[in-house]
mmCIF file with all atom_site columns, C-alpha atoms in Angstrom:
data_model
loop_
_atom_site.group_PDB
_atom_site.id
_atom_site.type_symbol
_atom_site.label_atom_id
_atom_site.label_alt_id
_atom_site.label_comp_id
_atom_site.label_asym_id
_atom_site.label_entity_id
_atom_site.label_seq_id
_atom_site.pdbx_PDB_ins_code
_atom_site.Cartn_x
_atom_site.Cartn_y
_atom_site.Cartn_z
_atom_site.occupancy
_atom_site.B_iso_or_equiv
_atom_site.pdbx_formal_charge
_atom_site.auth_seq_id
_atom_site.auth_comp_id
_atom_site.auth_asym_id
_atom_site.auth_atom_id
_atom_site.pdbx_PDB_model_num
ATOM 1   C CA . MET A 1 1   ? 0.000  0.000  0.000   1.00 61.00 ? 1   MET A CA 1
ATOM 2   C CA . SER A 1 2   ? 1.532  3.297  -1.142  1.00 81.00 ? 2   SER A CA 1
ATOM 3   C CA . ILE A 1 3   ? 0.727  6.258  1.087   1.00 85.00 ? 3   ILE A CA 1
ATOM 4   C CA . THR A 1 4   ? 1.569  9.920  0.573   1.00 87.00 ? 4   THR A CA 1
ATOM 5   C CA . ALA A 1 5   ? 1.176  12.331 3.474   1.00 89.00 ? 5   ALA A CA 1
ATOM 6   C CA . LYS A 1 6   ? -0.675 15.509 2.541   1.00 91.00 ? 6   LYS A CA 1
ATOM 7   C CA . ARG A 1 7   ? -1.052 17.273 5.904   1.00 91.00 ? 7   ARG A CA 1
ATOM 8   C CA . CYS A 1 8   ? 0.045  16.585 9.422   1.00 92.00 ? 8   CYS A CA 1
ATOM 9   C CA . GLY A 1 9   ? -1.258 18.283 12.541  1.00 92.00 ? 9   GLY A CA 1
ATOM 10  C CA . ILE A 1 10  ? -2.135 17.833 16.191  1.00 93.00 ? 10  ILE A CA 1
ATOM 11  C CA . LYS A 1 11  ? -5.173 17.668 18.427  1.00 92.00 ? 11  LYS A CA 1
ATOM 12  C CA . PHE A 1 12  ? -4.878 18.801 22.038  1.00 90.00 ? 12  PHE A CA 1
ATOM 13  C CA . ASP A 1 13  ? -7.658 16.816 23.709  1.00 87.00 ? 13  ASP A CA 1
ATOM 14  C CA . PRO A 1 14  ? -6.795 13.975 23.765  1.00 89.00 ? 14  PRO A CA 1
ATOM 15  C CA . PRO A 1 15  ? -3.185 14.576 22.632  1.00 90.00 ? 15  PRO A CA 1
ATOM 16  C CA . SER A 1 16  ? -3.001 13.123 19.128  1.00 93.00 ? 16  SER A CA 1
ATOM 17  C CA . VAL A 1 17  ? -1.183 13.477 15.840  1.00 93.00 ? 17  VAL A CA 1
ATOM 18  C CA . ILE A 1 18  ? -3.533 13.733 12.864  1.00 94.00 ? 18  ILE A CA 1
ATOM 19  C CA . LEU A 1 19  ? -2.404 12.706 9.399   1.00 93.00 ? 19  LEU A CA 1
ATOM 20  C CA . ILE A 1 20  ? -4.266 13.452 6.171   1.00 93.00 ? 20  ILE A CA 1
ATOM 21  C CA . TYR A 1 21  ? -2.883 11.082 3.571   1.00 92.00 ? 21  TYR A CA 1
ATOM 22  C CA . GLU A 1 22  ? -3.629 9.802  0.096   1.00 90.00 ? 22  GLU A CA 1
ATOM 23  C CA . ASN A 1 23  ? -3.744 6.151  -0.758  1.00 85.00 ? 23  ASN A CA 1
ATOM 24  C CA . GLU A 1 24  ? -2.282 6.125  -4.286  1.00 82.00 ? 24  GLU A CA 1
ATOM 25  C CA . HIS A 1 25  ? -4.024 2.893  -5.288  1.00 84.00 ? 25  HIS A CA 1
ATOM 26  C CA . ILE A 1 26  ? -7.529 4.262  -4.797  1.00 87.00 ? 26  ILE A CA 1
ATOM 27  C CA . ASN A 1 27  ? -6.774 8.029  -5.020  1.00 84.00 ? 27  ASN A CA 1
ATOM 28  C CA . LYS A 1 28  ? -8.716 8.902  -1.891  1.00 88.00 ? 28  LYS A CA 1
ATOM 29  C CA . LEU A 1 29  ? -7.831 11.225 0.935   1.00 90.00 ? 29  LEU A CA 1
ATOM 30  C CA . ARG A 1 30  ? -8.016 9.629  4.354   1.00 90.00 ? 30  ARG A CA 1
ATOM 31  C CA . LYS A 1 31  ? -7.593 10.855 7.915   1.00 93.00 ? 31  LYS A CA 1
ATOM 32  C CA . ARG A 1 32  ? -5.734 8.932  10.605  1.00 92.00 ? 32  ARG A CA 1
ATOM 33  C CA . VAL A 1 33  ? -5.727 9.955  14.260  1.00 93.00 ? 33  VAL A CA 1
ATOM 34  C CA . MET A 1 34  ? -2.749 8.591  16.205  1.00 93.00 ? 34  MET A CA 1
ATOM 35  C CA . PRO A 1 35  ? -2.957 9.096  19.977  1.00 91.00 ? 35  PRO A CA 1
ATOM 36  C CA . VAL A 1 36  ? 0.168  10.210 21.787  1.00 91.00 ? 36  VAL A CA 1
ATOM 37  C CA . ARG A 1 37  ? 0.181  8.064  24.904  1.00 87.00 ? 37  ARG A CA 1
ATOM 38  C CA . SER A 1 38  ? 2.068  8.647  28.152  1.00 88.00 ? 38  SER A CA 1
ATOM 39  C CA . PHE A 1 39  ? 2.968  12.195 27.130  1.00 88.00 ? 39  PHE A CA 1
ATOM 40  C CA . SER A 1 40  ? 3.354  14.971 29.704  1.00 86.00 ? 40  SER A CA 1
ATOM 41  C CA . GLN A 1 41  ? 4.834  18.421 29.984  1.00 87.00 ? 41  GLN A CA 1
ATOM 42  C CA . TYR A 1 42  ? 8.147  16.820 30.970  1.00 87.00 ? 42  TYR A CA 1
ATOM 43  C CA . SER A 1 43  ? 8.365  14.359 28.063  1.00 86.00 ? 43  SER A CA 1
ATOM 44  C CA . ASP A 1 44  ? 11.236 14.202 25.595  1.00 87.00 ? 44  ASP A CA 1
ATOM 45  C CA . CYS A 1 45  ? 9.708  15.288 22.281  1.00 87.00 ? 45  CYS A CA 1
ATOM 46  C CA . ARG A 1 46  ? 12.298 13.573 20.091  1.00 87.00 ? 46  ARG A CA 1
ATOM 47  C CA . ARG A 1 47  ? 11.856 10.246 21.865  1.00 89.00 ? 47  ARG A CA 1
ATOM 48  C CA . ALA A 1 48  ? 8.056  10.496 21.661  1.00 90.00 ? 48  ALA A CA 1
ATOM 49  C CA . ALA A 1 49  ? 8.245  11.336 17.942  1.00 90.00 ? 49  ALA A CA 1
ATOM 50  C CA . GLU A 1 50  ? 10.582 8.397  17.286  1.00 90.00 ? 50  GLU A CA 1
ATOM 51  C CA . ARG A 1 51  ? 8.278  6.093  19.239  1.00 90.00 ? 51  ARG A CA 1
ATOM 52  C CA . LEU A 1 52  ? 5.307  7.175  17.129  1.00 91.00 ? 52  LEU A CA 1
ATOM 53  C CA . LYS A 1 53  ? 7.241  6.964  13.853  1.00 90.00 ? 53  LYS A CA 1
ATOM 54  C CA . HIS A 1 54  ? 8.363  3.397  14.612  1.00 90.00 ? 54  HIS A CA 1
ATOM 55  C CA . HIS A 1 55  ? 5.058  2.258  16.090  1.00 90.00 ? 55  HIS A CA 1
ATOM 56  C CA . PRO A 1 56  ? 3.889  -1.033 14.503  1.00 90.00 ? 56  PRO A CA 1
ATOM 57  C CA . ARG A 1 57  ? 0.409  0.294  13.705  1.00 90.00 ? 57  ARG A CA 1
ATOM 58  C CA . HIS A 1 58  ? 1.249  3.881  12.723  1.00 88.00 ? 58  HIS A CA 1
ATOM 59  C CA . GLY A 1 59  ? 4.801  3.733  11.373  1.00 86.00 ? 59  GLY A CA 1
ATOM 60  C CA . HIS A 1 60  ? 3.798  2.785  7.838   1.00 87.00 ? 60  HIS A CA 1
ATOM 61  C CA . TYR A 1 61  ? 1.594  5.864  7.561   1.00 89.00 ? 61  TYR A CA 1
ATOM 62  C CA . LEU A 1 62  ? 4.360  8.169  8.801   1.00 89.00 ? 62  LEU A CA 1
ATOM 63  C CA . ASP A 1 63  ? 7.069  7.060  6.357   1.00 87.00 ? 63  ASP A CA 1
ATOM 64  C CA . SER A 1 64  ? 6.638  10.195 4.243   1.00 86.00 ? 64  SER A CA 1
ATOM 65  C CA . VAL A 1 65  ? 6.609  12.510 7.291   1.00 89.00 ? 65  VAL A CA 1
ATOM 66  C CA . SER A 1 66  ? 10.001 13.695 8.507   1.00 87.00 ? 66  SER A CA 1
ATOM 67  C CA . LEU A 1 67  ? 11.068 13.046 12.062  1.00 87.00 ? 67  LEU A CA 1
ATOM 68  C CA . GLU A 1 68  ? 11.802 16.759 12.518  1.00 86.00 ? 68  GLU A CA 1
ATOM 69  C CA . GLN A 1 69  ? 8.207  17.652 11.687  1.00 89.00 ? 69  GLN A CA 1
ATOM 70  C CA . LEU A 1 70  ? 6.952  15.139 14.231  1.00 91.00 ? 70  LEU A CA 1
ATOM 71  C CA . VAL A 1 71  ? 9.341  16.576 16.837  1.00 90.00 ? 71  VAL A CA 1
ATOM 72  C CA . ARG A 1 72  ? 7.988  20.087 16.157  1.00 89.00 ? 72  ARG A CA 1
ATOM 73  C CA . LEU A 1 73  ? 4.413  18.854 16.538  1.00 92.00 ? 73  LEU A CA 1
ATOM 74  C CA . HIS A 1 74  ? 5.258  17.086 19.797  1.00 92.00 ? 74  HIS A CA 1
ATOM 75  C CA . THR A 1 75  ? 6.953  20.277 21.016  1.00 91.00 ? 75  THR A CA 1
ATOM 76  C CA . VAL A 1 76  ? 3.742  22.233 20.406  1.00 92.00 ? 76  VAL A CA 1
ATOM 77  C CA . LEU A 1 77  ? 1.824  19.545 22.318  1.00 93.00 ? 77  LEU A CA 1
ATOM 78  C CA . ARG A 1 78  ? 4.266  19.718 25.223  1.00 91.00 ? 78  ARG A CA 1
ATOM 79  C CA . ASP A 1 79  ? 4.161  23.520 25.279  1.00 91.00 ? 79  ASP A CA 1
ATOM 80  C CA . HIS A 1 80  ? 0.352  23.384 25.341  1.00 92.00 ? 80  HIS A CA 1
ATOM 81  C CA . LEU A 1 81  ? 0.533  21.146 28.398  1.00 90.00 ? 81  LEU A CA 1
ATOM 82  C CA . ARG A 1 82  ? 2.855  23.724 29.975  1.00 90.00 ? 82  ARG A CA 1
ATOM 83  C CA . GLY A 1 83  ? 0.257  26.443 29.369  1.00 90.00 ? 83  GLY A CA 1
ATOM 84  C CA . LEU A 1 84  ? 1.664  28.158 26.258  1.00 88.00 ? 84  LEU A CA 1
ATOM 85  C CA . SER A 1 85  ? -0.491 29.037 23.273  1.00 90.00 ? 85  SER A CA 1
ATOM 86  C CA . VAL A 1 86  ? 0.271  27.692 19.802  1.00 88.00 ? 86  VAL A CA 1
ATOM 87  C CA . GLU A 1 87  ? 1.592  31.090 18.676  1.00 88.00 ? 87  GLU A CA 1
ATOM 88  C CA . GLU A 1 88  ? 3.909  31.351 21.678  1.00 87.00 ? 88  GLU A CA 1
ATOM 89  C CA . SER A 1 89  ? 5.198  27.825 21.106  1.00 85.00 ? 89  SER A CA 1
ATOM 90  C CA . LEU A 1 90  ? 5.922  28.460 17.424  1.00 83.00 ? 90  LEU A CA 1
ATOM 91  C CA . ARG A 1 91  ? 7.578  31.790 18.242  1.00 82.00 ? 91  ARG A CA 1
ATOM 92  C CA . GLU A 1 92  ? 9.776  30.024 20.806  1.00 80.00 ? 92  GLU A CA 1
ATOM 93  C CA . GLN A 1 93  ? 10.746 27.361 18.265  1.00 79.00 ? 93  GLN A CA 1
ATOM 94  C CA . ARG A 1 94  ? 11.649 30.005 15.679  1.00 77.00 ? 94  ARG A CA 1
ATOM 95  C CA . ARG A 1 95  ? 13.661 31.955 18.240  1.00 71.00 ? 95  ARG A CA 1
ATOM 96  C CA . SER A 1 96  ? 15.636 28.842 19.146  1.00 64.00 ? 96  SER A CA 1
ATOM 97  C CA . HIS A 1 97  ? 16.799 28.522 15.524  1.00 61.00 ? 97  HIS A CA 1
ATOM 98  C CA . THR A 1 98  ? 18.919 31.662 15.463  1.00 58.00 ? 98  THR A CA 1
ATOM 99  C CA . ASP A 1 99  ? 22.318 31.220 13.859  1.00 59.00 ? 99  ASP A CA 1
ATOM 100 C CA . ASP A 1 100 ? 24.057 33.541 16.307  1.00 65.00 ? 100 ASP A CA 1
ATOM 101 C CA . GLU A 1 101 ? 23.357 31.347 19.322  1.00 71.00 ? 101 GLU A CA 1
ATOM 102 C CA . ASP A 1 102 ? 26.298 29.736 21.085  1.00 78.00 ? 102 ASP A CA 1
ATOM 103 C CA . LEU A 1 103 ? 25.775 25.975 20.823  1.00 81.00 ? 103 LEU A CA 1
ATOM 104 C CA . ASN A 1 104 ? 28.197 25.408 23.698  1.00 85.00 ? 104 ASN A CA 1
ATOM 105 C CA . LYS A 1 105 ? 25.578 26.807 26.056  1.00 82.00 ? 105 LYS A CA 1
ATOM 106 C CA . VAL A 1 106 ? 22.543 24.752 24.962  1.00 80.00 ? 106 VAL A CA 1
ATOM 107 C CA . SER A 1 107 ? 21.356 21.523 26.553  1.00 84.00 ? 107 SER A CA 1
ATOM 108 C CA . ASP A 1 108 ? 22.460 18.133 25.253  1.00 87.00 ? 108 ASP A CA 1
ATOM 109 C CA . GLU A 1 109 ? 18.975 17.412 23.906  1.00 80.00 ? 109 GLU A CA 1
ATOM 110 C CA . GLU A 1 110 ? 18.918 20.718 21.996  1.00 79.00 ? 110 GLU A CA 1
ATOM 111 C CA . LEU A 1 111 ? 22.426 20.129 20.660  1.00 84.00 ? 111 LEU A CA 1
ATOM 112 C CA . LYS A 1 112 ? 21.461 16.684 19.336  1.00 84.00 ? 112 LYS A CA 1
ATOM 113 C CA . ARG A 1 113 ? 18.403 18.185 17.661  1.00 77.00 ? 113 ARG A CA 1
ATOM 114 C CA . ARG A 1 114 ? 20.454 20.967 16.046  1.00 80.00 ? 114 ARG A CA 1
ATOM 115 C CA . LYS A 1 115 ? 23.064 18.500 14.794  1.00 85.00 ? 115 LYS A CA 1
ATOM 116 C CA . ALA A 1 116 ? 20.330 16.327 13.288  1.00 81.00 ? 116 ALA A CA 1
ATOM 117 C CA . GLU A 1 117 ? 18.954 19.388 11.485  1.00 77.00 ? 117 GLU A CA 1
ATOM 118 C CA . MET A 1 118 ? 22.426 20.223 10.182  1.00 82.00 ? 118 MET A CA 1
ATOM 119 C CA . ASP A 1 119 ? 22.905 16.649 8.953   1.00 85.00 ? 119 ASP A CA 1
ATOM 120 C CA . ILE A 1 120 ? 19.610 16.807 7.062   1.00 80.00 ? 120 ILE A CA 1
ATOM 121 C CA . LEU A 1 121 ? 20.561 20.118 5.458   1.00 79.00 ? 121 LEU A CA 1
ATOM 122 C CA . PHE A 1 122 ? 23.981 18.725 4.542   1.00 86.00 ? 122 PHE A CA 1
ATOM 123 C CA . GLU A 1 123 ? 22.441 15.679 2.850   1.00 82.00 ? 123 GLU A CA 1
ATOM 124 C CA . LEU A 1 124 ? 20.023 17.882 0.907   1.00 79.00 ? 124 LEU A CA 1
ATOM 125 C CA . ASN A 1 125 ? 22.845 20.094 -0.405  1.00 80.00 ? 125 ASN A CA 1
ATOM 126 C CA . ARG A 1 126 ? 25.367 17.310 -0.981  1.00 81.00 ? 126 ARG A CA 1
ATOM 127 C CA . ARG A 1 127 ? 26.403 16.460 -4.538  1.00 81.00 ? 127 ARG A CA 1
ATOM 128 C CA . ARG A 1 128 ? 27.425 12.904 -5.344  1.00 83.00 ? 128 ARG A CA 1
ATOM 129 C CA . LYS A 1 129 ? 29.623 11.742 -8.208  1.00 85.00 ? 129 LYS A CA 1
ATOM 130 C CA . ASP A 1 130 ? 26.820 9.783  -9.878  1.00 87.00 ? 130 ASP A CA 1
ATOM 131 C CA . GLU A 1 131 ? 24.479 12.811 -10.107 1.00 83.00 ? 131 GLU A CA 1
ATOM 132 C CA . PRO A 1 132 ? 24.187 14.416 -13.561 1.00 84.00 ? 132 PRO A CA 1
ATOM 133 C CA . ASP A 1 133 ? 24.926 17.970 -12.324 1.00 80.00 ? 133 ASP A CA 1
ATOM 134 C CA . PHE A 1 134 ? 28.066 16.958 -10.397 1.00 82.00 ? 134 PHE A CA 1
ATOM 135 C CA . VAL A 1 135 ? 31.147 19.116 -11.084 1.00 82.00 ? 135 VAL A CA 1
ATOM 136 C CA . TYR A 1 136 ? 34.458 17.955 -9.632  1.00 83.00 ? 136 TYR A CA 1
ATOM 137 C CA . ASP A 1 137 ? 36.289 21.275 -9.267  1.00 84.00 ? 137 ASP A CA 1
ATOM 138 C CA . LEU A 1 138 ? 33.605 23.922 -8.975  1.00 80.00 ? 138 LEU A CA 1
ATOM 139 C CA . GLU A 1 139 ? 34.744 27.538 -8.977  1.00 85.00 ? 139 GLU A CA 1
ATOM 140 C CA . VAL A 1 140 ? 32.308 30.319 -8.181  1.00 82.00 ? 140 VAL A CA 1
ATOM 141 C CA . GLU A 1 141 ? 32.800 33.982 -9.041  1.00 83.00 ? 141 GLU A CA 1
ATOM 142 C CA . PHE A 1 142 ? 31.124 36.373 -6.635  1.00 77.00 ? 142 PHE A CA 1
ATOM 143 C CA . PRO A 1 143 ? 29.977 39.763 -7.905  1.00 80.00 ? 143 PRO A CA 1
ATOM 144 C CA . GLU A 1 144 ? 32.214 42.700 -7.078  1.00 77.00 ? 144 GLU A CA 1
ATOM 145 C CA . ASN A 1 145 ? 29.366 44.705 -5.565  1.00 74.00 ? 145 ASN A CA 1
ATOM 146 C CA . SER A 1 146 ? 28.435 41.953 -3.090  1.00 69.00 ? 146 SER A CA 1
ATOM 147 C CA . VAL A 1 147 ? 28.838 42.604 0.612   1.00 70.00 ? 147 VAL A CA 1
ATOM 148 C CA . ARG A 1 148 ? 31.989 41.044 1.973   1.00 68.00 ? 148 ARG A CA 1
ATOM 149 C CA . GLU A 1 149 ? 32.244 40.089 5.595   1.00 69.00 ? 149 GLU A CA 1
ATOM 150 C CA . THR A 1 150 ? 35.499 40.899 7.271   1.00 70.00 ? 150 THR A CA 1
ATOM 151 C CA . CYS A 1 151 ? 37.035 39.017 10.118  1.00 69.00 ? 151 CYS A CA 1
ATOM 152 C CA . SER A 1 152 ? 39.944 39.833 12.392  1.00 68.00 ? 152 SER A CA 1
ATOM 153 C CA . TRP A 1 153 ? 41.974 36.811 11.339  1.00 70.00 ? 153 TRP A CA 1
ATOM 154 C CA . ASP A 1 154 ? 41.736 37.892 7.671   1.00 63.00 ? 154 ASP A CA 1
ATOM 155 C CA . GLN A 1 155 ? 43.854 40.931 8.390   1.00 65.00 ? 155 GLN A CA 1
ATOM 156 C CA . SER A 1 156 ? 47.393 40.479 9.544   1.00 62.00 ? 156 SER A CA 1
ATOM 157 C CA . ASP A 1 157 ? 50.302 42.878 9.872   1.00 62.00 ? 157 ASP A CA 1
ATOM 158 C CA . GLU A 1 158 ? 52.804 40.068 9.765   1.00 63.00 ? 158 GLU A CA 1
ATOM 159 C CA . GLU A 1 159 ? 53.907 38.461 6.533   1.00 60.00 ? 159 GLU A CA 1
ATOM 160 C CA . PHE A 1 160 ? 55.127 34.906 6.663   1.00 55.00 ? 160 PHE A CA 1
#
């Protein structure tokens, strides 16, 4: 059975993940409600998302849904249990994705999540030798009027 996820969302009472999917054999949209069991305001969102993604009954339906999306949905659920609104939870998630943040000061759970996001982005941008648009020695010319960032280690008074 070939399933393509169309939409994925959450329901607060009872805590559930809702998936709107299309069964490609019969071309019909279906809705599946997957309860999130044993979930509290102290739960690990990544672990709960992995548990749901690998669940024997629900895992097949969630193959086309990324783990990161499920983690974000579980984070909104957890924040709702903590008393935050959906807007506040999403704002907090966006704020935690700033590039200027020092990753040495974040928790281990947050660091693992950030590294997983970086790995996904790396794999998306990676070029392999067997791809048709692969170029071995790629050289890029940047426009002269582009903004150049300067750094203190770029400038040196000493010549070696």
